[in-house]
Tab-separated table of C-alpha atoms in Angstrom:
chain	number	residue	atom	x	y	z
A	1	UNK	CA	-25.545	3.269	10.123
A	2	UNK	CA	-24.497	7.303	10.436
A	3	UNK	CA	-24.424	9.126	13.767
A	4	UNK	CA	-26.953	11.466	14.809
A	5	UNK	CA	-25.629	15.307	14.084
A	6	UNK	CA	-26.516	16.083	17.554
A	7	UNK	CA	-24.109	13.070	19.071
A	8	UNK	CA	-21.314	16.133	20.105
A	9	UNK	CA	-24.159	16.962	22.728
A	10	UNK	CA	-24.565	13.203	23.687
A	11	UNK	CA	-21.355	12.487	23.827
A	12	UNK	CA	-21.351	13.148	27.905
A	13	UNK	CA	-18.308	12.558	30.299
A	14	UNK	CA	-18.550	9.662	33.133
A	15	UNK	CA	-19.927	10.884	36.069
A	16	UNK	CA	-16.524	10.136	37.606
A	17	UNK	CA	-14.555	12.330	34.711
A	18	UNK	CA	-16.438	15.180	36.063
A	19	UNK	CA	-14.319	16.425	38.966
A	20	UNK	CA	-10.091	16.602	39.189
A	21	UNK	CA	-10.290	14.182	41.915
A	22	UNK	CA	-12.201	11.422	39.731
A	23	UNK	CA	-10.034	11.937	36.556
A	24	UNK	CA	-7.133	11.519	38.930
A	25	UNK	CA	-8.399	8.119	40.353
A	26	UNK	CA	-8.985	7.494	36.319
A	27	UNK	CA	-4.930	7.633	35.002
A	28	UNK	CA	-3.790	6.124	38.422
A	29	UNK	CA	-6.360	3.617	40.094
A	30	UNK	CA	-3.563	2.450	42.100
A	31	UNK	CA	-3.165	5.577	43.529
A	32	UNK	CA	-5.573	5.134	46.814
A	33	UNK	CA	-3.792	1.804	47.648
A	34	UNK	CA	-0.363	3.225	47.471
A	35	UNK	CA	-1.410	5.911	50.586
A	36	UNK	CA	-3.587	3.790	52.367
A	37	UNK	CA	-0.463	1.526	52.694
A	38	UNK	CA	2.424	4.318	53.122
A	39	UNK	CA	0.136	5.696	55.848
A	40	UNK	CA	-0.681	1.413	57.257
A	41	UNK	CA	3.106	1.717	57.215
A	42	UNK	CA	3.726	5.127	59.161
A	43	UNK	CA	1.253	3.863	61.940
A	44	UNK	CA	2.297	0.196	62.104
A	45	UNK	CA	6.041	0.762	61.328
A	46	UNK	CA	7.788	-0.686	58.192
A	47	UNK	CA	7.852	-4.232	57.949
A	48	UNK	CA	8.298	-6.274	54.616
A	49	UNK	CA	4.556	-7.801	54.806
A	50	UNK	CA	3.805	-3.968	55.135
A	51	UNK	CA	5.413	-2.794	52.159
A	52	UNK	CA	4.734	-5.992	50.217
A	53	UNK	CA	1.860	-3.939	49.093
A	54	UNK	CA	2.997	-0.675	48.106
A	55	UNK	CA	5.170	-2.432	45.922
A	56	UNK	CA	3.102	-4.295	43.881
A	57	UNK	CA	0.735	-0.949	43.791
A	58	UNK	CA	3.722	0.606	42.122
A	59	UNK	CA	5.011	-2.062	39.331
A	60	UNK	CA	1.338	-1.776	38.603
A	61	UNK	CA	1.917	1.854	38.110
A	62	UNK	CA	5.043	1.209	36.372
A	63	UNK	CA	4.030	-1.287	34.071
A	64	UNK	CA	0.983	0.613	32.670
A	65	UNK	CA	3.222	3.626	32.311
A	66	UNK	CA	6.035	1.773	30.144
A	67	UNK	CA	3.355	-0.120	28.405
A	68	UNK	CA	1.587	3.082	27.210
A	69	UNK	CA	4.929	4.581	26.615
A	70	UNK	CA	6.250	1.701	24.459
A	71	UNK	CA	2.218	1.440	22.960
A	72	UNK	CA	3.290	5.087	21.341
A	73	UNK	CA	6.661	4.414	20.762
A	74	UNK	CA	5.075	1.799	18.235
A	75	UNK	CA	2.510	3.600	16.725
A	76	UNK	CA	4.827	6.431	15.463
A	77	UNK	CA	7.588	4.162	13.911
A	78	UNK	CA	4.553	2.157	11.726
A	79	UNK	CA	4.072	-1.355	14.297
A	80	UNK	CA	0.696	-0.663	14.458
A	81	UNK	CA	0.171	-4.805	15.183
A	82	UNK	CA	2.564	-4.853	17.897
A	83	UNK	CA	1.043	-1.849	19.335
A	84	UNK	CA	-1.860	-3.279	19.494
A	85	UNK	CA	-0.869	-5.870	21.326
A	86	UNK	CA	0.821	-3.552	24.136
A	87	UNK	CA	-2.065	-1.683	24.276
A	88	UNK	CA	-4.357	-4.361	24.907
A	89	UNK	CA	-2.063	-5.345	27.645
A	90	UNK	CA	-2.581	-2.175	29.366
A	91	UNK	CA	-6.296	-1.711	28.687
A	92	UNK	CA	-6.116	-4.937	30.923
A	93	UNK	CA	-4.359	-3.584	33.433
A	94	UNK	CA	-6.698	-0.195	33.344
A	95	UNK	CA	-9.759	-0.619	31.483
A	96	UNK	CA	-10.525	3.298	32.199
A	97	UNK	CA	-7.768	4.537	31.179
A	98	UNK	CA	-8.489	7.461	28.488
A	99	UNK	CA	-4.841	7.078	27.287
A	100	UNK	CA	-5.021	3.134	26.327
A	101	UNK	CA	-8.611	4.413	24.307
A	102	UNK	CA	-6.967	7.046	23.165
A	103	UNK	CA	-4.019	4.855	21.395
A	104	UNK	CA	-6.853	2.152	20.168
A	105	UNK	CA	-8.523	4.799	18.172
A	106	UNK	CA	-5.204	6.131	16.728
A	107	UNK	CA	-4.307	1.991	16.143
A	108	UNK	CA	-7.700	1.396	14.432
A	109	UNK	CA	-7.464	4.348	12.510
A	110	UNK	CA	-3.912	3.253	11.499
A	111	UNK	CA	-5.071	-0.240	10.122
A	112	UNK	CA	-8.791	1.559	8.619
A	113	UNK	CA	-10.967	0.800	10.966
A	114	UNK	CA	-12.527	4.144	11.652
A	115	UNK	CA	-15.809	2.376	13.664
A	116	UNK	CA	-13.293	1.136	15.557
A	117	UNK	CA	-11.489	4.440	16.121
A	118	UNK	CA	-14.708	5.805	16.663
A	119	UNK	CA	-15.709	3.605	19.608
A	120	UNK	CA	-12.271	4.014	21.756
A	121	UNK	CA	-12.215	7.770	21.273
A	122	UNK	CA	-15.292	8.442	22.332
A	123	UNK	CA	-14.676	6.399	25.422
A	124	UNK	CA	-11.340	8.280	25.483
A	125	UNK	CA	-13.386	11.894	25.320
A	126	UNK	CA	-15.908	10.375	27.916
A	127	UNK	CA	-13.329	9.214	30.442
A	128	UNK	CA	-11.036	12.716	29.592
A	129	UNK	CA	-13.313	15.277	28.652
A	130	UNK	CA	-10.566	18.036	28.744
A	131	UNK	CA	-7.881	16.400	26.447
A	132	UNK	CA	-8.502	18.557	22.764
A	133	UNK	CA	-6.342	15.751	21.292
A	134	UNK	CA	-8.885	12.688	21.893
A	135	UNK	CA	-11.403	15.530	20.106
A	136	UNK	CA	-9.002	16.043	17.368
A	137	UNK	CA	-8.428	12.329	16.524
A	138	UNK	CA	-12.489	11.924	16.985
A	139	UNK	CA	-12.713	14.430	14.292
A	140	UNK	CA	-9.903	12.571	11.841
A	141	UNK	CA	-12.225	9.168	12.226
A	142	UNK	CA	-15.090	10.671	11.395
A	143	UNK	CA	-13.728	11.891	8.238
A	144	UNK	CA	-12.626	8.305	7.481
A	145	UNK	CA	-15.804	7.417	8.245
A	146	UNK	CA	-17.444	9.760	5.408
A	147	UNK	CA	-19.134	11.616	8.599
A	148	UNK	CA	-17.896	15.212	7.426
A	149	UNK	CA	-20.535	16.770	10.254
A	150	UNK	CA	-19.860	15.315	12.938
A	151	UNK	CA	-15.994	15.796	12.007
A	152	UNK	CA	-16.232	19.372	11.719
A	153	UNK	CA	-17.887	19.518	15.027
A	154	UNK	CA	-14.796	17.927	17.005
A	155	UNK	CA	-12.542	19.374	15.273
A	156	UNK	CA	-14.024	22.727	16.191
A	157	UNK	CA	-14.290	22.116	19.646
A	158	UNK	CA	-10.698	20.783	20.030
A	159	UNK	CA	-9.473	24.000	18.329
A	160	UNK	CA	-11.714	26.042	20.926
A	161	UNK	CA	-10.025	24.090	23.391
A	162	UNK	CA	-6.581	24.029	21.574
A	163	UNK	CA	-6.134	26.311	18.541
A	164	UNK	CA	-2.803	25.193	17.279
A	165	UNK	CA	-3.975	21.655	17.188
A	166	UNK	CA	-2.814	20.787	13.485
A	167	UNK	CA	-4.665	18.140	13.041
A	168	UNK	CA	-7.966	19.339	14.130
A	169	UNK	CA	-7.186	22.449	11.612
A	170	UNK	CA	-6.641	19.825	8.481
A	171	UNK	CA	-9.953	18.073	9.131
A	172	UNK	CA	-11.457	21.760	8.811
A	173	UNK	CA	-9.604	22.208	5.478
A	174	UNK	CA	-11.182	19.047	4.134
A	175	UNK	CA	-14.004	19.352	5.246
A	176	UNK	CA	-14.698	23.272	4.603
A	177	UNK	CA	-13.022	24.262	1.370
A	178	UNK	CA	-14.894	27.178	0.716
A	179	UNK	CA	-14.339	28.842	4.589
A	180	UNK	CA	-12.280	31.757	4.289
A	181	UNK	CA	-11.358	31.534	7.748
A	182	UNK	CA	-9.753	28.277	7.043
A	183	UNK	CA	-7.141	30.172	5.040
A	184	UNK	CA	-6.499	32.783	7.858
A	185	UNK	CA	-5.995	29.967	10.490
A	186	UNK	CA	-4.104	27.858	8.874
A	187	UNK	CA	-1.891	30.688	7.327
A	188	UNK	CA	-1.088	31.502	11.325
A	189	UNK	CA	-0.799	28.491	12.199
A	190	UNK	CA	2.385	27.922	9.509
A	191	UNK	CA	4.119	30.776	11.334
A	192	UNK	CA	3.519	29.611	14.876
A	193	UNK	CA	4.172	25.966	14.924
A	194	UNK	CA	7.331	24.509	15.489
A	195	UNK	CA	7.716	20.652	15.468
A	196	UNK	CA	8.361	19.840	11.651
A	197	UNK	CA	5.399	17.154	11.249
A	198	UNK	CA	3.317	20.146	12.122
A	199	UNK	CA	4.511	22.378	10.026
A	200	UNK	CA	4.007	19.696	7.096
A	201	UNK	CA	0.563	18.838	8.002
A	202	UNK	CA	-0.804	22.743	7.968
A	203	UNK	CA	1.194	23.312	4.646
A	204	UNK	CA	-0.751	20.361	3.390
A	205	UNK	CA	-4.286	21.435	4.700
A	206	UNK	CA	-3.566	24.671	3.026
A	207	UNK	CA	-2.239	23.591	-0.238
A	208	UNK	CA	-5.389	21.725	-0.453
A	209	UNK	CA	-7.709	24.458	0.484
A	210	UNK	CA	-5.623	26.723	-2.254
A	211	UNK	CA	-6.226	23.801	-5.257
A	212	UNK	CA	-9.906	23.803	-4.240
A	213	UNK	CA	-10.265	27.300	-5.004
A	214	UNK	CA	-8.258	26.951	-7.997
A	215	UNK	CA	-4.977	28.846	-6.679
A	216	UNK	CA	-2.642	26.131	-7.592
A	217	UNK	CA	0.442	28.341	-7.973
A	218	UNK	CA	0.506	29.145	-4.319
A	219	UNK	CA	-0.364	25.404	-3.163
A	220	UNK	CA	2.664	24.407	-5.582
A	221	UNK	CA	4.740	26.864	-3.419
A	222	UNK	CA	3.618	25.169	0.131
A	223	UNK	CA	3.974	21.609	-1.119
A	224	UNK	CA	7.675	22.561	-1.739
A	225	UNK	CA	8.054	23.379	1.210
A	226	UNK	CA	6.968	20.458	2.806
A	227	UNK	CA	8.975	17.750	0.820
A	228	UNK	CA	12.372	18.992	3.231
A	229	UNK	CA	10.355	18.916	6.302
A	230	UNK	CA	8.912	15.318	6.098
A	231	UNK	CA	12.129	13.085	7.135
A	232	UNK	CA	12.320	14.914	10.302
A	233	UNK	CA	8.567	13.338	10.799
A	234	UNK	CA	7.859	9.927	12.845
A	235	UNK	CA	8.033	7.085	9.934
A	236	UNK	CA	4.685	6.198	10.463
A	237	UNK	CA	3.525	9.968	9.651
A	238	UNK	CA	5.815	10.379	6.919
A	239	UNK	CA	4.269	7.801	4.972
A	240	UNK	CA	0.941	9.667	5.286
A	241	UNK	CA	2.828	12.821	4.145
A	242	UNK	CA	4.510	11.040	1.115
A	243	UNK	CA	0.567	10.017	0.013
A	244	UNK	CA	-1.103	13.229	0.838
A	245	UNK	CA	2.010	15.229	-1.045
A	246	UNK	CA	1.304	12.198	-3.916
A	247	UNK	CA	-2.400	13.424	-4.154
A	248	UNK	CA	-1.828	16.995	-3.905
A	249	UNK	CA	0.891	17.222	-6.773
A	250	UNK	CA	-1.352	15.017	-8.809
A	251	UNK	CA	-4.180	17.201	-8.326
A	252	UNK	CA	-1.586	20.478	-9.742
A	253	UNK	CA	-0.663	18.636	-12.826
A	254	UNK	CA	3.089	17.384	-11.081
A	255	UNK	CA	2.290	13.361	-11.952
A	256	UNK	CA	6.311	12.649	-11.847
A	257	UNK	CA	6.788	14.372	-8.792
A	258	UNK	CA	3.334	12.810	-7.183
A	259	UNK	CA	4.760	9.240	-8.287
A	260	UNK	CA	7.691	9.374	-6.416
A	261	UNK	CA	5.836	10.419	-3.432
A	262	UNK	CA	3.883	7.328	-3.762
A	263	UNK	CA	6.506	5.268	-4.091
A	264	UNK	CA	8.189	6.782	-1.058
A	265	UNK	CA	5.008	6.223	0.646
A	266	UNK	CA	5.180	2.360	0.258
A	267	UNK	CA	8.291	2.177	1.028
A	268	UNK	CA	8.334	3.584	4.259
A	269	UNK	CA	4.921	2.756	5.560
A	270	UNK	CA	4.086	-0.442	3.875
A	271	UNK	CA	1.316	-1.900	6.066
A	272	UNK	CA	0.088	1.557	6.470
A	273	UNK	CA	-3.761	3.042	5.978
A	274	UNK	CA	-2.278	4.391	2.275
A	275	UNK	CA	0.155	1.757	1.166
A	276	UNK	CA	-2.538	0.352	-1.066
A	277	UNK	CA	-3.598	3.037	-2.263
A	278	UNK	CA	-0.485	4.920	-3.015
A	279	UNK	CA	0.604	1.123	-4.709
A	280	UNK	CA	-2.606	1.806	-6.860
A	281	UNK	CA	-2.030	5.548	-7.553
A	282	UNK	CA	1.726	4.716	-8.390
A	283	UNK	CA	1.026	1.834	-10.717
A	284	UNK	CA	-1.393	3.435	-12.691
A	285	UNK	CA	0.220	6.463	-12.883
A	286	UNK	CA	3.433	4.172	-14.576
A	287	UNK	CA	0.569	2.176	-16.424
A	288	UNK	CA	-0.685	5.433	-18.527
A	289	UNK	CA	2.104	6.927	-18.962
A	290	UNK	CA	3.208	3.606	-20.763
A	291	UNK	CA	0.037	3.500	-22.860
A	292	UNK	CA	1.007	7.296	-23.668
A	293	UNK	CA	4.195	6.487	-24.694
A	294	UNK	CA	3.642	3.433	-26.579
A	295	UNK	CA	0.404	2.674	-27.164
A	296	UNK	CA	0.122	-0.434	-25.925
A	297	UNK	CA	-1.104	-1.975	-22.412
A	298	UNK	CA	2.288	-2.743	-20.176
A	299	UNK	CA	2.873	-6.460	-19.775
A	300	UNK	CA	1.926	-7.894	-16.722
A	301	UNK	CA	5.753	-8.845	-15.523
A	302	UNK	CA	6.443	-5.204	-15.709
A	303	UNK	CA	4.859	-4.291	-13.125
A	304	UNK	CA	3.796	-6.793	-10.361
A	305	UNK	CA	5.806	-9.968	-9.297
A	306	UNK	CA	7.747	-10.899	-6.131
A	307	UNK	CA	8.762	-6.834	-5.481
A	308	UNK	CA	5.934	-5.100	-6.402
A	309	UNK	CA	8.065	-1.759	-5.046
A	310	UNK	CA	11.156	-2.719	-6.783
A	311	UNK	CA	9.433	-3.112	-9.962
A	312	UNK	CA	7.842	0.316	-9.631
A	313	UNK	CA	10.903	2.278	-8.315
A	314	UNK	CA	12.588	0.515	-11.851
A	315	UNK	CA	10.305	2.435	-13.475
A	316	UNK	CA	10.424	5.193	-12.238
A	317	UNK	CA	14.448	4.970	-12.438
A	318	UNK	CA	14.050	4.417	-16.101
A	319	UNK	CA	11.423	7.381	-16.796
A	320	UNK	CA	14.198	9.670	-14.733
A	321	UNK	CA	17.083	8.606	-17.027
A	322	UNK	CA	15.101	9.153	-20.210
A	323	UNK	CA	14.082	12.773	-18.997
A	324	UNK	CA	17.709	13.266	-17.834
């Protein structure tokens, strides 16, 4: 069942979320019992059944802070089930915390389960109505989703709220080809950014507004500069990179260069939301240019068996030495 166009409007914060104070009492409920008991303790004098309290307020504290620490530390190296795991842990400890909803809609969207995604981040935007990044990742879900309106509406107003928010800016470029404007902004945004998975992201979005419009000379020119910038990225986001770079050569003409970027894609983000896919674009790309080459279908033991990567990275070692 598809959301309702107008669900942007809908989407309203907690009456709590409304006010500094309440978002406050939101990220640290432990807060209030921490004073009342530093001020029980300034009036009745510190005693160990005094600060018994305060103490446990603040491994509370503590332990939702490493947990949600440790929760992203996860997520960017690619341990999207043991990051799960942590962040359920802390949900428990805060089940209104926009930050544990926040890293359950990046999770879910890791493993493709953009319902999923879409549930915690809008709980996430309800409970944190001024964080542009809980829009932006609303916008990427809906896009996985096959919800292109409603993504273009977050991503919109998390640029309004954020405009160098990269990955609000590629959901535009997918999403709106044929806006000029797209060009412009992400043009600008190249030459302001500075972290490298940034950088690689925006080069992306606009190589792929350039092929739409049939300029595939100048997307060519962005995708090469991207290939440097993507092992300074987290692993996880590199093997997103190595798949997007995969489809984007592929969709120039570059099918040796794309295959590679599959493969590298596998390899470092196996359990990923494109291993199987880049697996699939990979092996058929090796399957046709077999039948190209020979004529005949490739035997099943060529590709397949106990190291599916192995067998492909072979391949592609043997299709390298014959062009060398």
């Amino acid at each position: 069942m598809g959301f309702q166009s107008s669900d942007l409007e809908q989407l309203q914060p907690y009456w709590i979320a409304h006010h500094w104070i309440g978002q406050v009492l939101l990220r640290t409920p432990e807060l209030p019992g921490i004073i009342a008991v530093l001020l029980w303790m300034v009036l009745g004098g510190v005693v160990l059944i005094n600060a018994l309290p305060a103490v446990l307020c603040s491994l509370w504290f503590l332990s939702r802070y490493l947990l949600i620490r440790q929760t992203y530390r996860l997520l960017n190296n690619g341990q999207y089930h043991s990051a799960m795991r942590l962040a359920q842990i802390a949900k428990s400890l805060n089940p209104f915390s926009a930050d544990v909803h926040w890293l359950l809609g990046l999770i879910a969207l890791q493993r493709n389960r953009p319902r999923v995604a879409i549930d915690h981040l809008k709980k996430a935007c309800r409970l944190d109505p001024d964080n542009p990044q809980v829009y932006a990742a609303l916008s990427a879900a809906f896009v996985e989703a096959e919800e292109p309106k409603l993504a273009i509406q977050y991503a919109k107003k998390a640029l309004a709220m954020n405009p160098g928010l990269y990955g609000a800016a590629m959901v535009l470029s997918d999403c709106t080809p044929d806006s000029e404007q797209v060009e412009h902004y992400l043009r600008q945004m190249i030459n302001t950014v500075r972290r490298p998975v940034e950088r690689a992201v925006a080069c992306c979005a606009l190589a792929n507004y350039l092929i739409e419009i049939g300029r595939r000379s100048e997307a060519e020119s962005f995708l090469a500069q991207v290939i440097p910038l993507v092992p300074a990225c987290p692993p996880a986001s590199r093997g997103q990179l190595h798949y997007r770079l995969g489809e984007l050569l592929t969709a120039c003409g570059k099918h040796d260069m794309a295959r590679d970027q599959f493969l590298l894609s596998i390899k470092i983000d196996p359990r990923g939301p494109c291993a199987a896919n880049a697996w699939r674009a990979a092996a058929l790309g090796f399957i046709e240019e077999h039948r190209s080459r020979h004529h005949q279908p490739l035997a099943s033991h060529e590709v397949g068996g106990t190291d599916v990567i192995t067998s492909l990275e072979e391949m592609s070692s043997k299709r390298r030495s014959r062009s060398g």
